CSV table of C-alpha atoms in Angstrom, one decimal:
chain,number,residue,atom,x,y,z
A,130,MET,CA,34.6,85.6,-72.9
A,131,ASN,CA,34.5,89.5,-72.1
A,132,LEU,CA,37.1,90.2,-69.4
A,133,LYS,CA,37.0,94.0,-69.5
A,134,ALA,CA,34.8,96.0,-67.0
A,135,ASN,CA,32.3,98.4,-68.5
A,136,PHE,CA,32.9,101.9,-67.2
A,137,LEU,CA,30.2,104.5,-67.7
A,138,ASN,CA,31.8,107.0,-69.9
A,139,ASN,CA,35.0,105.4,-69.3
A,140,LYS,CA,35.1,106.7,-65.7
A,141,VAL,CA,32.8,104.9,-63.2
A,142,CYS,CA,31.7,101.3,-62.7
A,143,LEU,CA,29.6,100.3,-59.8
A,144,ASN,CA,30.3,97.5,-57.4
A,145,LEU,CA,27.2,96.0,-55.8
A,146,LEU,CA,26.2,92.9,-53.9
A,147,ALA,CA,23.1,90.8,-55.0
A,148,LYS,CA,21.0,88.4,-53.1
A,149,ASP,CA,20.7,85.9,-56.1
A,150,ILE,CA,20.9,85.8,-59.8
A,151,LYS,CA,17.6,87.6,-60.3
A,152,ASN,CA,18.6,90.5,-58.2
A,153,ALA,CA,21.9,90.5,-60.1
A,154,LYS,CA,20.3,90.5,-63.5
A,155,ASP,CA,17.9,93.4,-62.4
A,156,ILE,CA,20.9,95.4,-61.2
A,157,TYR,CA,22.8,94.8,-64.4
A,158,ASP,CA,19.8,95.9,-66.4
A,159,ILE,CA,19.3,99.1,-64.5
A,160,THR,CA,22.8,100.1,-64.8
A,161,ASP,CA,23.1,99.3,-68.4
A,162,GLY,CA,26.0,96.9,-67.5
A,163,HIS,CA,28.1,99.5,-65.9
A,164,VAL,CA,28.3,97.3,-62.8
A,165,LEU,CA,30.3,94.6,-61.2
A,166,VAL,CA,28.2,92.3,-59.0
A,167,GLY,CA,30.0,90.9,-55.9
A,168,VAL,CA,29.6,87.2,-55.3
A,169,LEU,CA,31.2,86.5,-51.9
A,170,SER,CA,33.6,83.4,-51.6
A,171,LYS,CA,32.7,83.2,-47.8
A,172,ASN,CA,29.1,82.2,-48.7
A,173,TYR,CA,30.4,78.9,-50.0
A,174,SER,CA,31.7,75.8,-48.3
A,175,SER,CA,34.1,74.9,-51.1
A,176,VAL,CA,35.8,76.2,-54.2
A,177,GLU,CA,33.9,73.8,-56.3
A,178,GLU,CA,30.4,75.0,-55.0
A,179,ALA,CA,31.6,78.6,-55.4
A,180,VAL,CA,32.6,78.1,-59.0
A,181,ALA,CA,29.4,76.2,-60.0
A,182,ASP,CA,27.2,79.1,-58.7
A,183,MET,CA,29.5,82.0,-60.0
A,184,GLU,CA,29.5,80.5,-63.4
A,185,LYS,CA,25.6,80.8,-63.3
A,186,TYR,CA,26.0,84.5,-62.3
A,187,ALA,CA,28.4,85.1,-65.1
A,188,GLU,CA,26.2,83.6,-67.9
A,189,ASN,CA,23.4,86.0,-66.7
A,190,ILE,CA,25.3,89.2,-66.5
A,191,ASP,CA,27.9,89.1,-69.2
A,192,ASN,CA,30.5,87.9,-66.8
A,193,CYS,CA,30.1,91.2,-64.7
A,194,ILE,CA,30.9,89.4,-61.5
A,195,SER,CA,33.3,90.5,-58.7
A,196,ILE,CA,34.7,87.6,-56.7
A,197,GLY,CA,34.6,88.9,-53.1
A,198,LEU,CA,36.3,88.0,-49.9
A,199,GLY,CA,33.3,88.7,-47.7
A,200,GLY,CA,33.5,91.6,-45.4
A,201,GLY,CA,37.2,92.0,-46.4
A,202,ASP,CA,38.0,88.8,-44.5
A,203,PRO,CA,41.6,88.1,-45.0
A,204,LYS,CA,41.1,84.4,-44.3
A,205,GLN,CA,39.3,84.1,-47.6
A,206,TRP,CA,42.4,85.2,-49.7
A,207,ARG,CA,43.3,81.7,-50.8
A,208,MET,CA,39.8,80.6,-51.7
A,209,VAL,CA,39.4,83.7,-53.8
A,210,ALA,CA,42.7,83.0,-55.6
A,211,ASP,CA,41.7,79.3,-56.2
A,212,ILE,CA,38.4,80.3,-57.6
A,213,CYS,CA,40.3,82.3,-60.1
A,214,LYS,CA,42.0,79.1,-61.5
A,215,LYS,CA,38.6,77.9,-62.5
A,216,ILE,CA,36.7,81.1,-63.7
A,217,LYS,CA,38.0,84.4,-65.2
A,218,PRO,CA,35.7,87.1,-64.0
A,219,LYS,CA,35.9,90.9,-64.8
A,220,HIS,CA,37.0,91.7,-61.2
A,221,VAL,CA,38.6,90.1,-58.2
A,222,ASN,CA,38.7,91.5,-54.6
A,223,GLN,CA,42.0,90.6,-52.7
A,224,VAL,CA,44.1,91.5,-49.6
A,225,PHE,CA,47.5,93.2,-50.5
A,226,THR,CA,49.5,90.1,-49.9
A,227,GLY,CA,47.2,87.9,-52.1
A,228,VAL,CA,47.4,89.9,-55.3
A,229,GLY,CA,50.4,88.3,-57.1
A,230,TYR,CA,49.1,84.7,-56.5
A,231,SER,CA,45.6,85.7,-57.8
A,232,ARG,CA,47.1,87.2,-61.0
A,233,ALA,CA,49.1,84.2,-61.7
A,234,ASN,CA,46.0,82.0,-61.3
A,235,LEU,CA,43.9,84.2,-63.6
A,236,GLU,CA,46.4,83.8,-66.4
A,237,ASN,CA,45.4,87.1,-68.0
A,238,ASP,CA,46.0,90.9,-67.6
A,239,GLU,CA,42.5,92.1,-68.3
A,240,THR,CA,40.7,91.2,-65.1
A,241,ILE,CA,40.7,93.9,-62.5
A,242,ILE,CA,42.4,92.8,-59.3
A,243,ASN,CA,42.1,95.2,-56.5
A,244,SER,CA,44.3,95.4,-53.4
A,245,LEU,CA,42.9,96.1,-50.0
A,246,VAL,CA,44.7,98.8,-48.2
A,247,SER,CA,43.3,100.9,-45.2
A,248,PRO,CA,43.2,104.2,-43.7
A,249,CYS,CA,46.0,104.6,-41.1
A,250,GLY,CA,45.5,108.0,-39.5
A,251,LYS,CA,48.2,109.6,-41.4
A,252,VAL,CA,47.7,111.6,-44.6
A,253,GLY,CA,49.8,110.5,-47.6
A,254,PHE,CA,50.1,106.9,-46.0
A,255,VAL,CA,48.2,103.7,-46.1
A,256,LYS,CA,48.2,100.4,-44.2
A,257,ILE,CA,49.1,97.5,-46.3
A,258,SER,CA,49.3,94.8,-43.7
A,259,THR,CA,45.8,93.4,-44.5
A,260,GLY,CA,46.8,89.8,-45.0
A,261,PRO,CA,45.7,86.9,-42.6
A,262,LEU,CA,48.8,86.9,-40.7
A,263,SER,CA,50.1,90.5,-41.1
A,264,LYS,CA,46.8,92.0,-39.9
A,265,ASP,CA,47.7,90.8,-36.4
A,266,LYS,CA,51.2,92.3,-36.4
A,267,GLU,CA,52.2,96.0,-36.0
A,268,ASP,CA,50.7,98.1,-38.7
A,269,GLY,CA,52.5,98.1,-42.0
A,270,ILE,CA,52.3,101.7,-43.0
A,271,ILE,CA,53.9,103.1,-46.1
A,272,PRO,CA,53.5,106.1,-48.5
A,273,ILE,CA,50.6,105.7,-51.0
A,274,GLU,CA,52.9,105.9,-54.0
A,275,THR,CA,55.0,103.1,-52.8
A,276,ALA,CA,51.9,101.1,-52.1
A,277,ILE,CA,50.8,101.6,-55.7
A,278,ALA,CA,54.1,100.7,-57.0
A,279,MET,CA,54.1,97.5,-55.1
A,280,ILE,CA,50.7,96.5,-56.3
A,281,LYS,CA,51.7,97.1,-59.8
A,282,ASP,CA,54.7,95.0,-59.2
A,283,MET,CA,52.4,92.1,-58.1
A,284,GLY,CA,50.1,92.5,-61.1
A,285,GLY,CA,47.3,94.4,-59.2
A,286,SER,CA,45.1,96.9,-61.0
A,287,SER,CA,43.6,99.0,-58.2
A,288,ILE,CA,43.5,100.3,-54.7
A,289,LYS,CA,40.4,99.1,-52.7
A,290,TYR,CA,40.5,101.8,-49.9
A,291,PHE,CA,38.7,100.0,-47.0
A,292,PRO,CA,37.2,100.7,-44.5
A,293,MET,CA,36.5,104.3,-45.2
A,294,GLU,CA,33.5,104.7,-43.0
A,295,GLY,CA,32.0,107.2,-45.4
A,296,LEU,CA,34.0,110.4,-45.2
A,297,LYS,CA,35.6,109.9,-41.8
A,298,TYR,CA,39.0,110.0,-43.4
A,299,LYS,CA,38.4,112.6,-46.0
A,300,GLU,CA,41.8,114.2,-45.9
A,301,GLU,CA,43.5,110.8,-46.2
A,302,TYR,CA,41.2,109.9,-49.0
A,303,ILE,CA,42.0,113.0,-51.0
A,304,ALA,CA,45.7,112.1,-50.6
A,305,VAL,CA,44.9,108.7,-52.0
A,306,CYS,CA,43.0,110.1,-54.9
A,307,ASN,CA,45.9,112.4,-55.8
A,308,ALA,CA,48.3,109.5,-55.7
A,309,CYS,CA,46.0,107.4,-58.0
A,310,ALA,CA,45.6,110.3,-60.5
A,311,LYS,CA,49.4,110.8,-60.6
A,312,GLU,CA,50.1,107.1,-61.0
A,313,ASP,CA,47.3,106.4,-63.4
A,314,PHE,CA,45.8,103.9,-61.1
A,315,ILE,CA,42.1,102.7,-60.6
A,316,LEU,CA,40.5,103.7,-57.2
A,317,GLU,CA,37.9,101.6,-55.3
A,318,PRO,CA,36.5,103.5,-52.5
A,319,THR,CA,34.8,101.1,-50.0
A,320,GLY,CA,33.0,101.1,-46.6
A,321,GLY,CA,30.1,103.4,-45.4
A,322,ILE,CA,29.0,104.6,-48.8
A,323,ASP,CA,25.3,105.5,-49.0
A,324,LEU,CA,22.9,107.6,-51.0
A,325,ASP,CA,23.9,110.7,-49.0
A,326,ASN,CA,27.7,110.6,-49.5
A,327,PHE,CA,27.9,108.7,-52.7
A,328,LYS,CA,28.1,111.7,-54.9
A,329,GLU,CA,30.9,113.4,-52.9
A,330,ILE,CA,33.0,110.3,-52.5
A,331,VAL,CA,32.9,109.6,-56.4
A,332,GLU,CA,33.2,113.3,-57.3
A,333,ILE,CA,36.4,113.9,-55.4
A,334,PRO,CA,38.6,111.4,-57.2
A,335,LEU,CA,37.0,112.5,-60.6
A,336,LYS,CA,37.8,116.1,-60.1
A,337,LEU,CA,41.2,115.4,-58.9
A,338,GLY,CA,42.0,113.4,-62.2
A,339,VAL,CA,41.5,109.8,-61.2
A,340,GLU,CA,40.7,108.3,-64.6
A,341,LYS,CA,38.6,105.2,-63.3
A,342,VAL,CA,36.7,104.8,-60.1
A,343,ILE,CA,34.8,101.8,-58.9
A,344,PRO,CA,32.7,102.7,-55.8
A,345,HIS,CA,31.5,99.8,-53.6
A,346,VAL,CA,27.9,100.4,-52.2
A,347,TYR,CA,26.8,97.5,-50.0
A,348,THR,CA,24.7,97.5,-46.7
A,349,SER,CA,23.3,100.9,-47.0
A,350,ILE,CA,21.1,99.9,-50.0
A,351,ILE,CA,20.4,96.2,-49.0
A,352,ASP,CA,16.9,95.6,-47.7
A,353,SER,CA,17.5,94.1,-44.2
A,354,LYS,CA,14.4,91.7,-44.4
A,355,THR,CA,14.7,90.4,-47.9
A,356,LYS,CA,18.5,90.7,-48.3
A,357,GLU,CA,18.1,92.1,-51.7
A,358,THR,CA,19.9,95.2,-53.0
A,359,LYS,CA,17.0,97.7,-53.4
A,360,LEU,CA,16.5,98.5,-57.2
A,361,LYS,CA,15.0,101.9,-56.5
A,362,ASP,CA,18.3,102.8,-54.7
A,363,VAL,CA,20.3,101.4,-57.6
A,364,GLU,CA,18.4,103.6,-59.9
A,365,LYS,CA,19.1,106.7,-57.8
A,366,ILE,CA,22.9,105.9,-57.7
A,367,TYR,CA,23.0,105.4,-61.4
A,368,GLU,CA,21.4,108.7,-62.0
A,369,ILE,CA,24.1,110.3,-59.9
A,370,MET,CA,26.7,108.4,-61.9
A,371,LYS,CA,25.3,109.7,-65.2
A,372,GLU,CA,25.4,113.2,-63.7
A,373,LEU,CA,29.0,112.8,-62.5
A,374,THR,CA,30.3,111.5,-65.8
A,375,ALA,CA,28.4,113.6,-68.3
A,376,GLU,CA,30.8,114.9,-70.9
């Protein structure tokens, strides 16, 4: 089974949601496989049910699935980690405190595990208290470089910077990009990304030397009635990706 994510020109790989397997397959085809399709653990009543359905997704899109928490819900961390015991996807979303447990359950080094850290109002620092208990305590705010080192210590692959609210925290985001470039670390900008700001949000880290970027684009391109990710919008985003990663 292929465990490595497919980055366009070795630089950018999309992370999108899909309503169902058909929607996921269409997204996969449009992006030539340069995508990780989020399947949310929160949508299932048990690990067994999630595994059975996620295996079907994996079969249809060359295992390009991203096991999701569901809105960054820290209560889902254990379910995500337990799903990892049964299937080995290309990508896993996890809160900061759940990374090590998830890597141990995966029993491989290839699957990308991100670690959710948040803007904190202070340039050069991030909030790492994103777990189910720590989120309710006084904010754990540390230097970005320290956060990256701790994520690496736990076996994590990337920073999921969430919630960004688009470019609201632009100066903080730039500092995160600089740190990821310096530490040779994957960056996953998430939250409030749409067709209007996608190019700038992805262009900033690429220009600053971040080698690999996984932008998460969710609600802004989902049809509110059908709940499907809109394929025309995926086409537009993919064209921007190709423009940004052109050699």
